[in-house]
Amino acid sequence: MAFIRDNNMNYWPTPAESPDLNPIEMLWNELKFFLSTVVKPRNKDELVDGIRMFWSTRVTPEKCQRYISHLKKVLPEVIRREGRASGHLSRMQFSKKPNGSFRSHQIKQKS
């Protein structure tokens, strides 16, 4: 900050940008999991088809609401960490249910 101030540079402080506060990040993680475990694209067309399939079959209003509601869980941790990521998103893992849908769960941390 001293360099910016000493050189009369304009600076607009912004809050930290934790991915935990952006529900779309969880959806991106799920999309990546879906592509790597179900679609396994070998070319651009298969990738595009896989993305379209994910959005048309896996993204529901209920899922979006669940990801938005997740904010209540991580917000206290993000505040405690002064805006830095809680680490919850990096511990998120998806597994396939017998009916072909996916569930998310936390990876247990080693003590």
mmCIF file of N, CA, C and O in Angstrom:
data_model
loop_
_atom_site.group_PDB
_atom_site.id
_atom_site.type_symbol
_atom_site.label_atom_id
_atom_site.label_comp_id
_atom_site.label_asym_id
_atom_site.label_seq_id
_atom_site.Cartn_x
_atom_site.Cartn_y
_atom_site.Cartn_z
ATOM 1 N N MET A 1 0.815 -1.196 0.000
ATOM 2 C CA MET A 1 0.000 0.000 0.000
ATOM 3 C C MET A 1 0.860 1.262 0.000
ATOM 4 O O MET A 1 0.451 2.261 -0.560
ATOM 5 N N ALA A 2 2.011 1.185 0.630
ATOM 6 C CA ALA A 2 2.868 2.367 0.681
ATOM 7 C C ALA A 2 3.283 2.802 -0.719
ATOM 8 O O ALA A 2 3.306 4.000 -1.014
ATOM 9 N N PHE A 3 3.609 1.843 -1.582
ATOM 10 C CA PHE A 3 4.002 2.162 -2.955
ATOM 11 C C PHE A 3 2.880 2.900 -3.671
ATOM 12 O O PHE A 3 3.115 3.903 -4.350
ATOM 13 N N ILE A 4 1.681 2.406 -3.517
ATOM 14 C CA ILE A 4 0.523 3.031 -4.178
ATOM 15 C C ILE A 4 0.338 4.461 -3.668
ATOM 16 O O ILE A 4 0.167 5.394 -4.440
ATOM 17 N N ARG A 5 0.389 4.620 -2.356
ATOM 18 C CA ARG A 5 0.211 5.941 -1.756
ATOM 19 C C ARG A 5 1.360 6.880 -2.148
ATOM 20 O O ARG A 5 1.141 8.021 -2.545
ATOM 21 N N ASP A 6 2.610 6.389 -2.074
ATOM 22 C CA ASP A 6 3.784 7.225 -2.365
ATOM 23 C C ASP A 6 3.838 7.671 -3.820
ATOM 24 O O ASP A 6 4.471 8.670 -4.143
ATOM 25 N N ASN A 7 3.209 6.934 -4.704
ATOM 26 C CA ASN A 7 3.225 7.272 -6.124
ATOM 27 C C ASN A 7 1.911 7.876 -6.602
ATOM 28 O O ASN A 7 1.643 7.925 -7.796
ATOM 29 N N ASN A 8 1.089 8.340 -5.661
ATOM 30 C CA ASN A 8 -0.180 8.992 -5.969
ATOM 31 C C ASN A 8 -1.045 8.187 -6.938
ATOM 32 O O ASN A 8 -1.635 8.733 -7.868
ATOM 33 N N MET A 9 -1.079 6.894 -6.730
ATOM 34 C CA MET A 9 -1.888 6.027 -7.588
ATOM 35 C C MET A 9 -3.302 5.945 -7.023
ATOM 36 O O MET A 9 -3.485 5.909 -5.806
ATOM 37 N N ASN A 10 -4.269 5.933 -7.920
ATOM 38 C CA ASN A 10 -5.647 5.734 -7.494
ATOM 39 C C ASN A 10 -5.829 4.282 -7.083
ATOM 40 O O ASN A 10 -5.374 3.370 -7.781
ATOM 41 N N TYR A 11 -6.491 4.080 -5.971
ATOM 42 C CA TYR A 11 -6.710 2.727 -5.472
ATOM 43 C C TYR A 11 -8.106 2.657 -4.883
ATOM 44 O O TYR A 11 -8.500 3.511 -4.098
ATOM 45 N N TRP A 12 -8.826 1.673 -5.294
ATOM 46 C CA TRP A 12 -10.173 1.462 -4.778
ATOM 47 C C TRP A 12 -10.179 0.140 -4.026
ATOM 48 O O TRP A 12 -10.145 -0.925 -4.634
ATOM 49 N N PRO A 13 -10.186 0.199 -2.697
ATOM 50 C CA PRO A 13 -10.154 -1.059 -1.940
ATOM 51 C C PRO A 13 -11.438 -1.863 -2.172
ATOM 52 O O PRO A 13 -12.526 -1.311 -2.192
ATOM 53 N N THR A 14 -11.279 -3.132 -2.382
ATOM 54 C CA THR A 14 -12.426 -4.010 -2.591
ATOM 55 C C THR A 14 -12.403 -5.113 -1.539
ATOM 56 O O THR A 14 -11.340 -5.473 -1.035
ATOM 57 N N PRO A 15 -13.559 -5.659 -1.225
ATOM 58 C CA PRO A 15 -13.585 -6.740 -0.244
ATOM 59 C C PRO A 15 -12.968 -8.009 -0.827
ATOM 60 O O PRO A 15 -12.862 -8.165 -2.050
ATOM 61 N N ALA A 16 -12.581 -8.889 0.054
ATOM 62 C CA ALA A 16 -12.044 -10.178 -0.390
ATOM 63 C C ALA A 16 -13.113 -10.908 -1.202
ATOM 64 O O ALA A 16 -14.308 -10.693 -1.005
ATOM 65 N N GLU A 17 -12.680 -11.752 -2.089
ATOM 66 C CA GLU A 17 -13.611 -12.438 -2.983
ATOM 67 C C GLU A 17 -13.560 -13.947 -2.745
ATOM 68 O O GLU A 17 -13.005 -14.695 -3.531
ATOM 69 N N SER A 18 -14.143 -14.391 -1.672
ATOM 70 C CA SER A 18 -14.154 -15.813 -1.362
ATOM 71 C C SER A 18 -15.071 -16.548 -2.336
ATOM 72 O O SER A 18 -16.205 -16.142 -2.557
ATOM 73 N N PRO A 19 -14.612 -17.667 -2.918
ATOM 74 C CA PRO A 19 -15.486 -18.448 -3.798
ATOM 75 C C PRO A 19 -16.684 -19.022 -3.047
ATOM 76 O O PRO A 19 -17.691 -19.361 -3.651
ATOM 77 N N ASP A 20 -16.576 -19.103 -1.719
ATOM 78 C CA ASP A 20 -17.683 -19.606 -0.903
ATOM 79 C C ASP A 20 -18.914 -18.715 -1.003
ATOM 80 O O ASP A 20 -20.020 -19.161 -0.748
ATOM 81 N N LEU A 21 -18.705 -17.450 -1.343
ATOM 82 C CA LEU A 21 -19.811 -16.506 -1.394
ATOM 83 C C LEU A 21 -20.419 -16.423 -2.792
ATOM 84 O O LEU A 21 -21.246 -15.570 -3.059
ATOM 85 N N ASN A 22 -20.018 -17.306 -3.665
ATOM 86 C CA ASN A 22 -20.521 -17.324 -5.037
ATOM 87 C C ASN A 22 -21.052 -18.724 -5.330
ATOM 88 O O ASN A 22 -20.278 -19.622 -5.672
ATOM 89 N N PRO A 23 -22.352 -18.939 -5.196
ATOM 90 C CA PRO A 23 -22.919 -20.288 -5.368
ATOM 91 C C PRO A 23 -22.604 -20.948 -6.708
ATOM 92 O O PRO A 23 -22.547 -22.166 -6.799
ATOM 93 N N ILE A 24 -22.335 -20.164 -7.740
ATOM 94 C CA ILE A 24 -22.047 -20.762 -9.042
ATOM 95 C C ILE A 24 -20.758 -21.575 -8.990
ATOM 96 O O ILE A 24 -20.578 -22.520 -9.761
ATOM 97 N N GLU A 25 -19.857 -21.254 -8.055
ATOM 98 C CA GLU A 25 -18.604 -22.012 -7.936
ATOM 99 C C GLU A 25 -18.885 -23.481 -7.616
ATOM 100 O O GLU A 25 -18.204 -24.371 -8.111
ATOM 101 N N MET A 26 -19.891 -23.744 -6.772
ATOM 102 C CA MET A 26 -20.235 -25.127 -6.445
ATOM 103 C C MET A 26 -20.792 -25.837 -7.679
ATOM 104 O O MET A 26 -20.525 -27.019 -7.901
ATOM 105 N N LEU A 27 -21.561 -25.097 -8.467
ATOM 106 C CA LEU A 27 -22.109 -25.683 -9.693
ATOM 107 C C LEU A 27 -20.994 -25.986 -10.692
ATOM 108 O O LEU A 27 -21.006 -27.028 -11.346
ATOM 109 N N TRP A 28 -20.000 -25.098 -10.791
ATOM 110 C CA TRP A 28 -18.858 -25.357 -11.687
ATOM 111 C C TRP A 28 -18.127 -26.617 -11.244
ATOM 112 O O TRP A 28 -17.711 -27.432 -12.068
ATOM 113 N N ASN A 29 -17.944 -26.784 -9.920
ATOM 114 C CA ASN A 29 -17.280 -27.996 -9.420
ATOM 115 C C ASN A 29 -18.062 -29.241 -9.820
ATOM 116 O O ASN A 29 -17.480 -30.253 -10.219
ATOM 117 N N GLU A 30 -19.365 -29.179 -9.687
ATOM 118 C CA GLU A 30 -20.189 -30.323 -10.043
ATOM 119 C C GLU A 30 -20.128 -30.595 -11.552
ATOM 120 O O GLU A 30 -20.075 -31.752 -11.982
ATOM 121 N N LEU A 31 -20.123 -29.535 -12.355
ATOM 122 C CA LEU A 31 -20.016 -29.697 -13.802
ATOM 123 C C LEU A 31 -18.697 -30.390 -14.159
ATOM 124 O O LEU A 31 -18.666 -31.328 -14.959
ATOM 125 N N LYS A 32 -17.596 -29.952 -13.546
ATOM 126 C CA LYS A 32 -16.301 -30.575 -13.824
ATOM 127 C C LYS A 32 -16.314 -32.055 -13.452
ATOM 128 O O LYS A 32 -15.797 -32.891 -14.193
ATOM 129 N N PHE A 33 -16.922 -32.369 -12.309
ATOM 130 C CA PHE A 33 -17.012 -33.768 -11.890
ATOM 131 C C PHE A 33 -17.831 -34.572 -12.893
ATOM 132 O O PHE A 33 -17.444 -35.673 -13.296
ATOM 133 N N PHE A 34 -18.961 -34.032 -13.308
ATOM 134 C CA PHE A 34 -19.835 -34.703 -14.275
ATOM 135 C C PHE A 34 -19.096 -34.969 -15.585
ATOM 136 O O PHE A 34 -19.149 -36.074 -16.142
ATOM 137 N N LEU A 35 -18.385 -33.960 -16.074
ATOM 138 C CA LEU A 35 -17.661 -34.120 -17.333
ATOM 139 C C LEU A 35 -16.560 -35.172 -17.223
ATOM 140 O O LEU A 35 -16.357 -35.976 -18.128
ATOM 141 N N SER A 36 -15.872 -35.183 -16.087
ATOM 142 C CA SER A 36 -14.741 -36.108 -15.963
ATOM 143 C C SER A 36 -15.160 -37.531 -15.625
ATOM 144 O O SER A 36 -14.412 -38.469 -15.899
ATOM 145 N N THR A 37 -16.347 -37.735 -15.049
ATOM 146 C CA THR A 37 -16.747 -39.086 -14.652
ATOM 147 C C THR A 37 -17.833 -39.691 -15.526
ATOM 148 O O THR A 37 -17.920 -40.911 -15.633
ATOM 149 N N VAL A 38 -18.663 -38.864 -16.141
ATOM 150 C CA VAL A 38 -19.774 -39.372 -16.945
ATOM 151 C C VAL A 38 -19.497 -39.186 -18.432
ATOM 152 O O VAL A 38 -19.538 -40.135 -19.206
ATOM 153 N N VAL A 39 -19.213 -37.971 -18.831
ATOM 154 C CA VAL A 39 -19.074 -37.653 -20.252
ATOM 155 C C VAL A 39 -17.719 -38.109 -20.801
ATOM 156 O O VAL A 39 -17.656 -38.725 -21.856
ATOM 157 N N LYS A 40 -16.664 -37.794 -20.088
ATOM 158 C CA LYS A 40 -15.298 -38.125 -20.506
ATOM 159 C C LYS A 40 -15.053 -37.735 -21.966
ATOM 160 O O LYS A 40 -14.734 -38.575 -22.808
ATOM 161 N N PRO A 41 -15.202 -36.448 -22.266
ATOM 162 C CA PRO A 41 -15.105 -36.015 -23.673
ATOM 163 C C PRO A 41 -13.713 -36.231 -24.254
ATOM 164 O O PRO A 41 -12.710 -36.064 -23.569
ATOM 165 N N ARG A 42 -13.696 -36.590 -25.510
ATOM 166 C CA ARG A 42 -12.436 -36.780 -26.237
ATOM 167 C C ARG A 42 -12.219 -35.704 -27.282
ATOM 168 O O ARG A 42 -11.153 -35.640 -27.889
ATOM 169 N N ASN A 43 -13.232 -34.872 -27.497
ATOM 170 C CA ASN A 43 -13.083 -33.789 -28.470
ATOM 171 C C ASN A 43 -14.040 -32.654 -28.084
ATOM 172 O O ASN A 43 -14.839 -32.790 -27.156
ATOM 173 N N LYS A 44 -13.941 -31.569 -28.810
ATOM 174 C CA LYS A 44 -14.728 -30.375 -28.488
ATOM 175 C C LYS A 44 -16.232 -30.649 -28.571
ATOM 176 O O LYS A 44 -16.989 -30.207 -27.697
ATOM 177 N N ASP A 45 -16.677 -31.366 -29.577
ATOM 178 C CA ASP A 45 -18.116 -31.629 -29.726
ATOM 179 C C ASP A 45 -18.657 -32.425 -28.537
ATOM 180 O O ASP A 45 -19.748 -32.141 -28.030
ATOM 181 N N GLU A 46 -17.915 -33.423 -28.078
ATOM 182 C CA GLU A 46 -18.352 -34.208 -26.927
ATOM 183 C C GLU A 46 -18.373 -33.352 -25.666
ATOM 184 O O GLU A 46 -19.247 -33.518 -24.807
ATOM 185 N N LEU A 47 -17.407 -32.435 -25.553
ATOM 186 C CA LEU A 47 -17.380 -31.528 -24.410
ATOM 187 C C LEU A 47 -18.608 -30.625 -24.413
ATOM 188 O O LEU A 47 -19.302 -30.497 -23.401
ATOM 189 N N VAL A 48 -18.895 -30.018 -25.553
ATOM 190 C CA VAL A 48 -20.054 -29.121 -25.671
ATOM 191 C C VAL A 48 -21.348 -29.894 -25.399
ATOM 192 O O VAL A 48 -22.217 -29.429 -24.655
ATOM 193 N N ASP A 49 -21.476 -31.095 -25.963
ATOM 194 C CA ASP A 49 -22.669 -31.911 -25.716
ATOM 195 C C ASP A 49 -22.796 -32.260 -24.234
ATOM 196 O O ASP A 49 -23.895 -32.253 -23.680
ATOM 197 N N GLY A 50 -21.669 -32.564 -23.588
ATOM 198 C CA GLY A 50 -21.689 -32.890 -22.164
ATOM 199 C C GLY A 50 -22.125 -31.716 -21.315
ATOM 200 O O GLY A 50 -22.889 -31.870 -20.361
ATOM 201 N N ILE A 51 -21.645 -30.529 -21.657
ATOM 202 C CA ILE A 51 -22.038 -29.323 -20.922
ATOM 203 C C ILE A 51 -23.541 -29.078 -21.097
ATOM 204 O O ILE A 51 -24.251 -28.796 -20.127
ATOM 205 N N ARG A 52 -24.014 -29.212 -22.321
ATOM 206 C CA ARG A 52 -25.455 -29.023 -22.569
ATOM 207 C C ARG A 52 -26.283 -30.055 -21.803
ATOM 208 O O ARG A 52 -27.332 -29.728 -21.249
ATOM 209 N N MET A 53 -25.814 -31.302 -21.789
ATOM 210 C CA MET A 53 -26.530 -32.346 -21.069
ATOM 211 C C MET A 53 -26.594 -32.023 -19.573
ATOM 212 O O MET A 53 -27.629 -32.160 -18.931
ATOM 213 N N PHE A 54 -25.473 -31.573 -19.016
ATOM 214 C CA PHE A 54 -25.434 -31.214 -17.596
ATOM 215 C C PHE A 54 -26.457 -30.129 -17.291
ATOM 216 O O PHE A 54 -27.252 -30.248 -16.363
ATOM 217 N N TRP A 55 -26.449 -29.050 -18.072
ATOM 218 C CA TRP A 55 -27.337 -27.930 -17.799
ATOM 219 C C TRP A 55 -28.806 -28.301 -17.992
ATOM 220 O O TRP A 55 -29.672 -27.812 -17.274
ATOM 221 N N SER A 56 -29.095 -29.186 -18.935
ATOM 222 C CA SER A 56 -30.501 -29.516 -19.185
ATOM 223 C C SER A 56 -31.034 -30.613 -18.266
ATOM 224 O O SER A 56 -32.242 -30.698 -18.054
ATOM 225 N N THR A 57 -30.153 -31.444 -17.704
ATOM 226 C CA THR A 57 -30.639 -32.559 -16.891
ATOM 227 C C THR A 57 -30.277 -32.473 -15.422
ATOM 228 O O THR A 57 -30.926 -33.089 -14.585
ATOM 229 N N ARG A 58 -29.243 -31.732 -15.070
ATOM 230 C CA ARG A 58 -28.747 -31.727 -13.685
ATOM 231 C C ARG A 58 -29.019 -30.445 -12.916
ATOM 232 O O ARG A 58 -28.992 -30.449 -11.698
ATOM 233 N N VAL A 59 -29.228 -29.354 -13.625
ATOM 234 C CA VAL A 59 -29.413 -28.068 -12.940
ATOM 235 C C VAL A 59 -30.908 -27.820 -12.767
ATOM 236 O O VAL A 59 -31.629 -27.625 -13.741
ATOM 237 N N THR A 60 -31.338 -27.862 -11.524
ATOM 238 C CA THR A 60 -32.750 -27.669 -11.200
ATOM 239 C C THR A 60 -32.898 -26.471 -10.264
ATOM 240 O O THR A 60 -31.926 -26.071 -9.613
ATOM 241 N N PRO A 61 -34.098 -25.919 -10.168
ATOM 242 C CA PRO A 61 -34.305 -24.836 -9.195
ATOM 243 C C PRO A 61 -33.974 -25.287 -7.766
ATOM 244 O O PRO A 61 -33.431 -24.518 -6.980
ATOM 245 N N GLU A 62 -34.274 -26.541 -7.446
ATOM 246 C CA GLU A 62 -33.989 -27.047 -6.093
ATOM 247 C C GLU A 62 -32.479 -27.081 -5.826
ATOM 248 O O GLU A 62 -32.029 -26.731 -4.731
ATOM 249 N N LYS A 63 -31.727 -27.504 -6.815
ATOM 250 C CA LYS A 63 -30.272 -27.546 -6.644
ATOM 251 C C LYS A 63 -29.724 -26.135 -6.461
ATOM 252 O O LYS A 63 -28.890 -25.887 -5.592
ATOM 253 N N CYS A 64 -30.197 -25.210 -7.275
ATOM 254 C CA CYS A 64 -29.746 -23.823 -7.148
ATOM 255 C C CYS A 64 -30.083 -23.269 -5.772
ATOM 256 O O CYS A 64 -29.258 -22.601 -5.140
ATOM 257 N N GLN A 65 -31.276 -23.564 -5.278
ATOM 258 C CA GLN A 65 -31.673 -23.098 -3.945
ATOM 259 C C GLN A 65 -30.775 -23.707 -2.870
ATOM 260 O O GLN A 65 -30.396 -23.034 -1.913
ATOM 261 N N ARG A 66 -30.424 -24.981 -3.022
ATOM 262 C CA ARG A 66 -29.555 -25.634 -2.043
ATOM 263 C C ARG A 66 -28.180 -24.961 -2.014
ATOM 264 O O ARG A 66 -27.621 -24.710 -0.948
ATOM 265 N N TYR A 67 -27.642 -24.641 -3.192
ATOM 266 C CA TYR A 67 -26.336 -23.988 -3.231
ATOM 267 C C TYR A 67 -26.407 -22.572 -2.645
ATOM 268 O O TYR A 67 -25.479 -22.127 -1.981
ATOM 269 N N ILE A 68 -27.505 -21.877 -2.893
ATOM 270 C CA ILE A 68 -27.666 -20.544 -2.312
ATOM 271 C C ILE A 68 -27.825 -20.638 -0.798
ATOM 272 O O ILE A 68 -27.224 -19.871 -0.046
ATOM 273 N N SER A 69 -28.588 -21.606 -0.333
ATOM 274 C CA SER A 69 -28.789 -21.793 1.109
ATOM 275 C C SER A 69 -27.481 -22.156 1.814
ATOM 276 O O SER A 69 -27.332 -21.908 3.011
ATOM 277 N N HIS A 70 -26.568 -22.734 1.081
ATOM 278 C CA HIS A 70 -25.276 -23.127 1.638
ATOM 279 C C HIS A 70 -24.521 -21.910 2.203
ATOM 280 O O HIS A 70 -23.687 -22.052 3.102
ATOM 281 N N LEU A 71 -24.850 -20.729 1.706
ATOM 282 C CA LEU A 71 -24.181 -19.519 2.188
ATOM 283 C C LEU A 71 -24.319 -19.351 3.694
ATOM 284 O O LEU A 71 -23.401 -18.889 4.365
ATOM 285 N N LYS A 72 -25.477 -19.737 4.238
ATOM 286 C CA LYS A 72 -25.682 -19.617 5.689
ATOM 287 C C LYS A 72 -24.650 -20.424 6.461
ATOM 288 O O LYS A 72 -24.251 -20.047 7.553
ATOM 289 N N LYS A 73 -24.224 -21.529 5.888
ATOM 290 C CA LYS A 73 -23.264 -22.401 6.559
ATOM 291 C C LYS A 73 -21.850 -21.830 6.513
ATOM 292 O O LYS A 73 -21.119 -21.878 7.496
ATOM 293 N N VAL A 74 -21.437 -21.307 5.359
ATOM 294 C CA VAL A 74 -20.044 -20.875 5.210
ATOM 295 C C VAL A 74 -19.802 -19.413 5.571
ATOM 296 O O VAL A 74 -18.668 -19.041 5.854
ATOM 297 N N LEU A 75 -20.840 -18.598 5.584
ATOM 298 C CA LEU A 75 -20.643 -17.176 5.852
ATOM 299 C C LEU A 75 -19.929 -16.900 7.176
ATOM 300 O O LEU A 75 -18.972 -16.111 7.198
ATOM 301 N N PRO A 76 -20.313 -17.535 8.280
ATOM 302 C CA PRO A 76 -19.583 -17.273 9.536
ATOM 303 C C PRO A 76 -18.085 -17.604 9.425
ATOM 304 O O PRO A 76 -17.250 -16.879 9.966
ATOM 305 N N GLU A 77 -17.753 -18.660 8.707
ATOM 306 C CA GLU A 77 -16.333 -19.030 8.555
ATOM 307 C C GLU A 77 -15.596 -18.028 7.676
ATOM 308 O O GLU A 77 -14.460 -17.661 7.959
ATOM 309 N N VAL A 78 -16.229 -17.552 6.615
ATOM 310 C CA VAL A 78 -15.601 -16.553 5.747
ATOM 311 C C VAL A 78 -15.381 -15.258 6.528
ATOM 312 O O VAL A 78 -14.325 -14.635 6.422
ATOM 313 N N ILE A 79 -16.345 -14.886 7.343
ATOM 314 C CA ILE A 79 -16.190 -13.683 8.176
ATOM 315 C C ILE A 79 -15.037 -13.879 9.154
ATOM 316 O O ILE A 79 -14.197 -12.999 9.329
ATOM 317 N N ARG A 80 -14.995 -15.051 9.795
ATOM 318 C CA ARG A 80 -13.917 -15.337 10.752
ATOM 319 C C ARG A 80 -12.555 -15.261 10.061
ATOM 320 O O ARG A 80 -11.573 -14.806 10.637
ATOM 321 N N ARG A 81 -12.505 -15.648 8.795
ATOM 322 C CA ARG A 81 -11.252 -15.643 8.041
ATOM 323 C C ARG A 81 -11.034 -14.320 7.296
ATOM 324 O O ARG A 81 -10.219 -14.246 6.392
ATOM 325 N N GLU A 82 -11.799 -13.297 7.668
ATOM 326 C CA GLU A 82 -11.675 -11.943 7.112
ATOM 327 C C GLU A 82 -11.797 -11.929 5.591
ATOM 328 O O GLU A 82 -11.052 -11.247 4.888
ATOM 329 N N GLY A 83 -12.764 -12.701 5.079
ATOM 330 C CA GLY A 83 -13.060 -12.681 3.657
ATOM 331 C C GLY A 83 -12.345 -13.736 2.839
ATOM 332 O O GLY A 83 -12.657 -13.938 1.674
ATOM 333 N N ARG A 84 -11.386 -14.421 3.442
ATOM 334 C CA ARG A 84 -10.675 -15.462 2.693
ATOM 335 C C ARG A 84 -11.549 -16.708 2.598
ATOM 336 O O ARG A 84 -12.440 -16.932 3.393
ATOM 337 N N ALA A 85 -11.257 -17.540 1.635
ATOM 338 C CA ALA A 85 -12.033 -18.764 1.408
ATOM 339 C C ALA A 85 -12.018 -19.654 2.642
ATOM 340 O O ALA A 85 -11.013 -19.756 3.338
ATOM 341 N N SER A 86 -13.151 -20.289 2.895
ATOM 342 C CA SER A 86 -13.265 -21.165 4.059
ATOM 343 C C SER A 86 -12.573 -22.494 3.831
ATOM 344 O O SER A 86 -12.306 -23.230 4.769
ATOM 345 N N GLY A 87 -12.318 -22.826 2.574
ATOM 346 C CA GLY A 87 -11.739 -24.127 2.254
ATOM 347 C C GLY A 87 -12.805 -25.173 2.025
ATOM 348 O O GLY A 87 -12.522 -26.276 1.595
ATOM 349 N N HIS A 88 -14.058 -24.827 2.298
ATOM 350 C CA HIS A 88 -15.143 -25.792 2.132
ATOM 351 C C HIS A 88 -15.263 -26.238 0.683
ATOM 352 O O HIS A 88 -15.436 -27.417 0.411
ATOM 353 N N LEU A 89 -15.141 -25.314 -0.240
ATOM 354 C CA LEU A 89 -15.319 -25.641 -1.652
ATOM 355 C C LEU A 89 -14.263 -26.628 -2.125
ATOM 356 O O LEU A 89 -14.555 -27.551 -2.871
ATOM 357 N N SER A 90 -13.033 -26.471 -1.661
ATOM 358 C CA SER A 90 -11.980 -27.388 -2.090
ATOM 359 C C SER A 90 -12.147 -28.772 -1.472
ATOM 360 O O SER A 90 -11.584 -29.736 -1.963
ATOM 361 N N ARG A 91 -12.940 -28.865 -0.387
ATOM 362 C CA ARG A 91 -13.188 -30.164 0.240
ATOM 363 C C ARG A 91 -14.451 -30.826 -0.283
ATOM 364 O O ARG A 91 -14.800 -31.916 0.128
ATOM 365 N N MET A 92 -15.137 -30.143 -1.210
ATOM 366 C CA MET A 92 -16.380 -30.669 -1.751
ATOM 367 C C MET A 92 -16.076 -31.797 -2.723
ATOM 368 O O MET A 92 -15.169 -31.702 -3.529
ATOM 369 N N GLN A 93 -16.809 -32.853 -2.615
ATOM 370 C CA GLN A 93 -16.637 -33.975 -3.523
ATOM 371 C C GLN A 93 -18.016 -34.468 -3.914
ATOM 372 O O GLN A 93 -18.949 -34.407 -3.127
ATOM 373 N N PHE A 94 -18.132 -34.980 -5.118
ATOM 374 C CA PHE A 94 -19.408 -35.466 -5.606
ATOM 375 C C PHE A 94 -19.295 -36.961 -5.845
ATOM 376 O O PHE A 94 -18.257 -37.461 -6.239
ATOM 377 N N SER A 95 -20.385 -37.652 -5.599
ATOM 378 C CA SER A 95 -20.419 -39.077 -5.901
ATOM 379 C C SER A 95 -21.733 -39.378 -6.594
ATOM 380 O O SER A 95 -22.724 -38.681 -6.422
ATOM 381 N N LYS A 96 -21.715 -40.429 -7.380
ATOM 382 C CA LYS A 96 -22.890 -40.784 -8.163
ATOM 383 C C LYS A 96 -23.804 -41.676 -7.341
ATOM 384 O O LYS A 96 -23.370 -42.629 -6.712
ATOM 385 N N LYS A 97 -25.098 -41.345 -7.321
ATOM 386 C CA LYS A 97 -26.107 -42.171 -6.669
ATOM 387 C C LYS A 97 -26.516 -43.288 -7.623
ATOM 388 O O LYS A 97 -26.286 -43.197 -8.830
ATOM 389 N N PRO A 98 -27.140 -44.361 -7.098
ATOM 390 C CA PRO A 98 -27.581 -45.451 -7.980
ATOM 391 C C PRO A 98 -28.510 -45.004 -9.108
ATOM 392 O O PRO A 98 -28.519 -45.589 -10.181
ATOM 393 N N ASN A 99 -29.287 -43.944 -8.888
ATOM 394 C CA ASN A 99 -30.217 -43.479 -9.931
ATOM 395 C C ASN A 99 -29.547 -42.591 -10.975
ATOM 396 O O ASN A 99 -30.200 -42.059 -11.857
ATOM 397 N N GLY A 100 -28.230 -42.410 -10.872
ATOM 398 C CA GLY A 100 -27.499 -41.622 -11.864
ATOM 399 C C GLY A 100 -27.325 -40.165 -11.485
ATOM 400 O O GLY A 100 -26.584 -39.453 -12.134
ATOM 401 N N SER A 101 -28.014 -39.708 -10.443
ATOM 402 C CA SER A 101 -27.832 -38.322 -10.012
ATOM 403 C C SER A 101 -26.589 -38.248 -9.111
ATOM 404 O O SER A 101 -25.978 -39.263 -8.787
ATOM 405 N N PHE A 102 -26.230 -37.043 -8.709
ATOM 406 C CA PHE A 102 -25.032 -36.858 -7.905
ATOM 407 C C PHE A 102 -25.387 -36.273 -6.556
ATOM 408 O O PHE A 102 -26.347 -35.541 -6.403
ATOM 409 N N ARG A 103 -24.580 -36.586 -5.567
ATOM 410 C CA ARG A 103 -24.714 -35.958 -4.253
ATOM 411 C C ARG A 103 -23.357 -35.372 -3.895
ATOM 412 O O ARG A 103 -22.320 -35.894 -4.303
ATOM 413 N N SER A 104 -23.396 -34.305 -3.158
ATOM 414 C CA SER A 104 -22.150 -33.698 -2.718
ATOM 415 C C SER A 104 -21.935 -34.049 -1.258
ATOM 416 O O SER A 104 -22.877 -34.251 -0.510
ATOM 417 N N HIS A 105 -20.694 -34.144 -0.883
ATOM 418 C CA HIS A 105 -20.361 -34.397 0.525
ATOM 419 C C HIS A 105 -18.974 -33.863 0.798
ATOM 420 O O HIS A 105 -18.191 -33.624 -0.113
ATOM 421 N N GLN A 106 -18.713 -33.664 2.050
ATOM 422 C CA GLN A 106 -17.446 -33.145 2.484
ATOM 423 C C GLN A 106 -16.402 -34.262 2.542
ATOM 424 O O GLN A 106 -16.712 -35.371 2.956
ATOM 425 N N ILE A 107 -15.195 -33.963 2.180
ATOM 426 C CA ILE A 107 -14.081 -34.879 2.363
ATOM 427 C C ILE A 107 -13.592 -34.649 3.789
ATOM 428 O O ILE A 107 -13.353 -33.507 4.195
ATOM 429 N N LYS A 108 -13.438 -35.685 4.565
ATOM 430 C CA LYS A 108 -12.985 -35.538 5.951
ATOM 431 C C LYS A 108 -11.535 -35.076 5.965
ATOM 432 O O LYS A 108 -10.694 -35.578 5.235
ATOM 433 N N GLN A 109 -11.274 -34.123 6.822
ATOM 434 C CA GLN A 109 -9.935 -33.594 6.963
ATOM 435 C C GLN A 109 -9.137 -34.458 7.925
ATOM 436 O O GLN A 109 -9.653 -34.915 8.931
ATOM 437 N N LYS A 110 -7.863 -34.657 7.610
ATOM 438 C CA LYS A 110 -6.991 -35.388 8.518
ATOM 439 C C LYS A 110 -6.603 -34.470 9.653
ATOM 440 O O LYS A 110 -6.313 -33.305 9.467
ATOM 441 N N SER A 111 -6.581 -34.998 10.853
ATOM 442 C CA SER A 111 -6.229 -34.175 12.026
ATOM 443 C C SER A 111 -4.742 -34.079 12.171
ATOM 444 O O SER A 111 -4.009 -34.942 11.896
#
